[in-house]
Short mmCIF file of C-alpha atoms in Angstrom, two decimals:
data_model
loop_
_atom_site.label_atom_id
_atom_site.label_comp_id
_atom_site.label_asym_id
_atom_site.label_seq_id
_atom_site.Cartn_x
_atom_site.Cartn_y
_atom_site.Cartn_z
CA UNK C 1 115.75 61.18 -204.33
CA UNK C 2 118.08 59.27 -206.53
CA UNK C 3 120.18 56.10 -206.95
CA UNK C 4 123.32 55.47 -208.89
CA UNK C 5 124.42 52.16 -210.45
CA UNK C 6 127.18 51.17 -212.95
CA UNK C 7 126.61 48.94 -215.96
CA UNK C 8 130.08 48.57 -217.70
CA UNK C 9 130.96 52.06 -218.87
CA UNK C 10 127.56 53.53 -218.22
CA UNK C 11 126.51 55.18 -214.92
CA UNK C 12 122.80 55.01 -214.49
CA UNK C 13 121.30 57.77 -212.35
CA UNK C 14 117.72 57.27 -211.47
CA UNK C 15 115.19 59.67 -209.87
CA UNK C 16 113.43 57.30 -207.66
CA UNK C 17 109.87 57.01 -206.48
CA UNK C 18 106.51 57.91 -207.91
CA UNK C 19 106.27 61.47 -206.69
CA UNK C 20 106.77 64.58 -208.78
CA UNK C 21 110.55 64.73 -208.18
CA UNK C 22 110.23 68.33 -207.13
CA UNK C 23 113.61 70.00 -206.72
CA UNK C 24 114.39 71.08 -203.14
CA UNK C 25 117.67 71.25 -201.15
CA UNK C 26 117.54 67.51 -200.24
CA UNK C 27 116.95 66.36 -203.81
CA UNK C 28 119.51 68.76 -205.31
CA UNK C 29 122.04 67.63 -202.68
CA UNK C 30 121.32 64.00 -203.51
CA UNK C 31 121.88 64.61 -207.29
CA UNK C 32 125.08 66.52 -206.67
CA UNK C 33 126.45 63.82 -204.34
CA UNK C 34 125.74 61.25 -207.09
CA UNK C 35 127.44 63.31 -209.78
CA UNK C 36 130.47 63.64 -207.54
CA UNK C 37 130.66 59.78 -207.35
CA UNK C 38 130.27 59.58 -211.09
CA UNK C 39 133.11 62.05 -211.62
CA UNK C 40 135.41 60.32 -209.18
CA UNK C 41 134.83 56.89 -210.56
CA UNK C 42 134.88 57.87 -214.28
CA UNK C 43 137.29 56.34 -216.75
CA UNK C 44 138.01 56.98 -220.40
CA UNK C 45 134.86 56.27 -222.21
CA UNK C 46 132.37 56.74 -219.34
CA UNK C 47 128.86 57.79 -220.07
CA UNK C 48 126.00 59.00 -217.89
CA UNK C 49 122.40 58.03 -218.48
CA UNK C 50 119.69 59.82 -216.23
CA UNK C 51 116.22 58.31 -216.05
CA UNK C 52 113.06 58.80 -213.82
CA UNK C 53 110.59 56.54 -212.24
CA UNK C 54 106.86 57.42 -212.10
CA UNK C 55 104.87 59.89 -214.18
CA UNK C 56 107.16 62.82 -213.63
CA UNK C 57 110.74 63.35 -214.53
CA UNK C 58 110.60 66.53 -212.44
CA UNK C 59 107.81 69.02 -211.95
CA UNK C 60 110.24 71.82 -211.11
CA UNK C 61 111.10 73.53 -207.86
CA UNK C 62 109.43 72.41 -204.75
CA UNK C 63 107.18 75.40 -204.22
CA UNK C 64 105.61 73.97 -200.97
CA UNK C 65 109.10 73.95 -199.54
CA UNK C 66 109.65 77.55 -200.95
CA UNK C 67 106.53 78.79 -199.24
CA UNK C 68 106.74 76.87 -195.98
CA UNK C 69 110.52 77.55 -195.41
CA UNK C 70 109.92 81.29 -196.06
CA UNK C 71 107.03 81.26 -193.54
CA UNK C 72 109.05 79.35 -190.90
CA UNK C 73 112.17 81.48 -191.26
CA UNK C 74 110.40 84.83 -191.47
CA UNK C 75 111.69 85.31 -194.91
CA UNK C 76 109.91 86.18 -198.02
CA UNK C 77 108.79 83.75 -200.80
CA UNK C 78 110.89 85.83 -203.16
CA UNK C 79 114.09 85.27 -201.06
CA UNK C 80 113.44 81.54 -200.71
CA UNK C 81 112.78 81.10 -204.47
CA UNK C 82 115.97 83.01 -205.23
CA UNK C 83 117.90 80.80 -202.72
CA UNK C 84 116.58 77.64 -204.27
CA UNK C 85 117.44 78.84 -207.71
CA UNK C 86 120.97 79.48 -206.45
CA UNK C 87 121.18 75.96 -205.01
CA UNK C 88 120.09 74.62 -208.34
CA UNK C 89 122.85 76.69 -210.33
CA UNK C 90 125.78 74.40 -209.28
CA UNK C 91 123.84 71.35 -210.15
CA UNK C 92 123.35 72.50 -213.69
CA UNK C 93 127.07 73.46 -213.76
CA UNK C 94 127.79 69.89 -212.54
CA UNK C 95 125.99 68.41 -215.47
CA UNK C 96 127.41 70.80 -217.99
CA UNK C 97 130.98 70.21 -216.89
CA UNK C 98 130.75 66.52 -216.21
CA UNK C 99 133.73 64.81 -218.14
CA UNK C 100 131.58 62.37 -220.18
CA UNK C 101 128.68 62.31 -222.56
CA UNK C 102 125.32 62.70 -220.75
CA UNK C 103 121.94 61.34 -221.95
CA UNK C 104 118.59 61.68 -220.31
CA UNK C 105 115.65 59.30 -220.82
CA UNK C 106 112.57 61.30 -220.09
CA UNK C 107 109.65 59.03 -219.39
CA UNK C 108 107.47 61.66 -217.39
CA UNK C 109 106.49 65.23 -217.41
CA UNK C 110 109.38 67.84 -217.09
CA UNK C 111 108.33 71.24 -216.23
CA UNK C 112 110.02 74.51 -215.26
CA UNK C 113 113.36 73.77 -213.64
CA UNK C 114 112.62 70.16 -214.41
CA UNK C 115 112.93 71.18 -218.06
CA UNK C 116 116.19 72.88 -217.26
CA UNK C 117 117.47 69.66 -215.75
CA UNK C 118 116.63 67.82 -218.89
CA UNK C 119 118.36 70.45 -221.02
CA UNK C 120 121.56 70.23 -219.06
CA UNK C 121 122.15 66.85 -220.74
CA UNK C 122 123.75 66.37 -224.06
CA UNK C 123 121.20 64.16 -225.55
CA UNK C 124 117.48 63.95 -224.69
CA UNK C 125 115.41 60.96 -225.48
CA UNK C 126 111.68 61.26 -224.56
CA UNK C 127 108.73 58.99 -224.19
CA UNK C 128 105.57 60.03 -226.08
CA UNK C 129 102.36 59.75 -224.09
CA UNK C 130 99.12 58.94 -226.02
CA UNK C 131 95.56 59.72 -225.24
CA UNK C 132 92.60 57.41 -226.03
CA UNK C 133 92.25 59.37 -229.33
CA UNK C 134 95.85 58.63 -230.24
CA UNK C 135 97.20 62.16 -229.94
CA UNK C 136 100.58 62.92 -228.40
CA UNK C 137 100.30 64.59 -224.96
CA UNK C 138 102.79 67.26 -223.84
CA UNK C 139 105.42 66.09 -221.40
CA UNK C 140 107.83 69.00 -221.52
CA UNK C 141 107.16 72.65 -220.76
CA UNK C 142 108.45 75.64 -218.80
CA UNK C 143 105.93 77.39 -216.55
CA UNK C 144 106.92 80.96 -215.51
CA UNK C 145 103.78 81.94 -213.52
CA UNK C 146 105.34 81.41 -210.05
CA UNK C 147 108.32 83.64 -211.02
CA UNK C 148 105.95 86.32 -212.23
CA UNK C 149 103.69 85.97 -209.17
CA UNK C 150 106.63 86.74 -206.80
CA UNK C 151 108.13 89.38 -209.00
CA UNK C 152 111.37 87.55 -209.89
CA UNK C 153 112.89 87.36 -213.26
CA UNK C 154 114.31 84.05 -214.58
CA UNK C 155 117.76 83.25 -213.27
CA UNK C 156 120.37 84.17 -215.86
CA UNK C 157 121.42 80.53 -216.32
CA UNK C 158 117.84 79.57 -217.14
CA UNK C 159 117.67 81.89 -220.07
CA UNK C 160 121.20 81.19 -221.20
CA UNK C 161 120.46 77.52 -221.21
CA UNK C 162 117.45 78.00 -223.32
CA UNK C 163 119.18 80.43 -225.70
CA UNK C 164 122.06 78.08 -226.23
CA UNK C 165 120.13 74.78 -226.42
CA UNK C 166 117.03 75.76 -228.50
CA UNK C 167 117.87 76.90 -231.94
CA UNK C 168 114.49 78.44 -232.94
CA UNK C 169 113.94 81.93 -231.86
CA UNK C 170 110.10 81.41 -231.96
CA UNK C 171 110.56 78.20 -229.75
CA UNK C 172 112.65 80.14 -227.27
CA UNK C 173 110.00 82.87 -227.09
CA UNK C 174 107.24 80.20 -226.60
CA UNK C 175 109.17 78.43 -223.92
CA UNK C 176 110.16 81.56 -221.85
CA UNK C 177 107.21 83.88 -222.45
CA UNK C 178 104.27 81.73 -223.41
CA UNK C 179 104.89 78.60 -221.25
CA UNK C 180 104.03 76.46 -224.29
CA UNK C 181 103.31 72.85 -223.40
CA UNK C 182 105.19 70.91 -226.10
CA UNK C 183 104.28 67.51 -227.20
CA UNK C 184 107.20 65.17 -227.41
CA UNK C 185 107.18 65.23 -231.30
CA UNK C 186 106.94 69.06 -231.20
CA UNK C 187 109.90 69.23 -228.91
CA UNK C 188 111.83 67.10 -231.24
CA UNK C 189 110.83 69.31 -234.21
CA UNK C 190 112.56 72.34 -232.58
CA UNK C 191 115.64 70.45 -231.51
CA UNK C 192 114.93 70.18 -227.80
CA UNK C 193 114.61 66.42 -228.06
CA UNK C 194 116.72 63.97 -230.03
CA UNK C 195 114.25 61.11 -230.37
CA UNK C 196 110.77 59.94 -229.28
CA UNK C 197 109.86 56.52 -228.14
CA UNK C 198 106.62 54.69 -227.44
CA UNK C 199 107.14 53.46 -223.82
CA UNK C 200 109.28 54.08 -220.72
CA UNK C 201 111.04 50.83 -221.42
CA UNK C 202 111.78 51.71 -225.07
CA UNK C 203 113.05 55.13 -224.05
CA UNK C 204 115.52 53.91 -221.53
CA UNK C 205 116.58 51.03 -223.76
CA UNK C 206 117.30 53.51 -226.47
CA UNK C 207 119.23 55.72 -224.07
CA UNK C 208 121.45 52.75 -222.93
CA UNK C 209 121.97 51.75 -226.49
CA UNK C 210 123.26 55.23 -227.34
CA UNK C 211 125.40 55.16 -224.22
CA UNK C 212 126.87 51.90 -225.26
CA UNK C 213 127.75 53.28 -228.67
CA UNK C 214 129.45 56.28 -227.00
CA UNK C 215 131.34 54.17 -224.56
CA UNK C 216 132.98 52.44 -227.49
CA UNK C 217 134.49 55.63 -228.61
CA UNK C 218 136.77 55.67 -225.44
CA UNK C 219 136.84 59.48 -225.48
CA UNK C 220 138.96 61.38 -222.99
CA UNK C 221 136.32 62.82 -220.64
CA UNK C 222 138.27 66.00 -219.79
CA UNK C 223 138.70 66.77 -223.54
CA UNK C 224 135.04 66.07 -224.13
CA UNK C 225 134.04 68.41 -221.32
CA UNK C 226 136.31 71.12 -222.75
CA UNK C 227 134.62 70.93 -226.07
CA UNK C 228 131.12 71.08 -224.52
CA UNK C 229 132.12 74.09 -222.50
CA UNK C 230 133.43 75.83 -225.61
CA UNK C 231 130.13 75.17 -227.34
CA UNK C 232 128.02 77.16 -224.72
CA UNK C 233 130.04 80.38 -223.90
CA UNK C 234 127.19 82.30 -222.52
CA UNK C 235 125.89 79.56 -220.33
CA UNK C 236 129.41 78.80 -219.05
CA UNK C 237 129.99 82.46 -218.36
CA UNK C 238 127.01 82.74 -216.02
CA UNK C 239 127.81 79.44 -214.42
CA UNK C 240 131.42 80.39 -213.87
CA UNK C 241 132.78 77.60 -216.08
CA UNK C 242 135.65 77.72 -218.56
CA UNK C 243 137.43 75.17 -220.69
CA UNK C 244 140.82 73.98 -219.24
CA UNK C 245 142.57 74.21 -222.58
CA UNK C 246 143.65 71.67 -225.12
CA UNK C 247 145.91 68.93 -223.84
CA UNK C 248 148.26 66.99 -226.01
CA UNK C 249 148.04 63.29 -226.41
CA UNK C 250 150.97 61.00 -226.08
CA UNK C 251 151.83 59.51 -229.56
CA UNK C 252 150.55 56.04 -228.71
CA UNK C 253 147.21 57.54 -227.45
CA UNK C 254 146.89 59.76 -230.63
CA UNK C 255 147.45 56.77 -232.87
CA UNK C 256 144.87 54.83 -230.96
CA UNK C 257 142.30 57.68 -231.12
CA UNK C 258 142.88 57.95 -234.97
CA UNK C 259 142.34 54.27 -235.37
CA UNK C 260 138.98 54.50 -233.60
CA UNK C 261 137.69 57.28 -236.01
#
């Protein structure tokens, strides 16, 4: 599940516990509830930082829930996976439309829909893991086999998110069709990750520092959200989101905004 706390202008959302943070209706509901609180309590200059406890940021959909709920309800695994992906859709929309900058400090593995959760943020900071030989280990990948096994194509918002957030066509191919397991530094090289850090503490500290810098800008969250939505037209189209339109600033607000530039 998750917890929410506030530090000045920063909302800190934490995926709690040492499990794999698998996404099921309860976890998705908890995250959406927290984001509603964030939106309701936000002010000019607010920022969201999402982090995880344990070795996983999120290991994707809760496949045990998919299979057990399908068996108990008499439905198919396909239908339950589809239903879960549709429950996850509005959570992605919540992040993409949140009226503030969003940062995620990824200090554990993020796979499949866990990677989609990471990519729903504006900024991604990631811990690099090291083996005894000193090599970076992967902590970010998208695994398609379960979708293939049940005969289900990716949800449209999955592919739209990858197309609009990953600039390299070869990287998009490798993520969606090859299930490449990217090292943190490799993910940074293709633009999936903004920066890489040596420890969980350093990753979170860097995310909070970035958040503090953004809080100082005192941006209007609704305008920020409009600009973000305009950046990702395909993703917003499949999520049913649209910018609300440019709103004028009162003259004193305009002068104050110009002074901060």
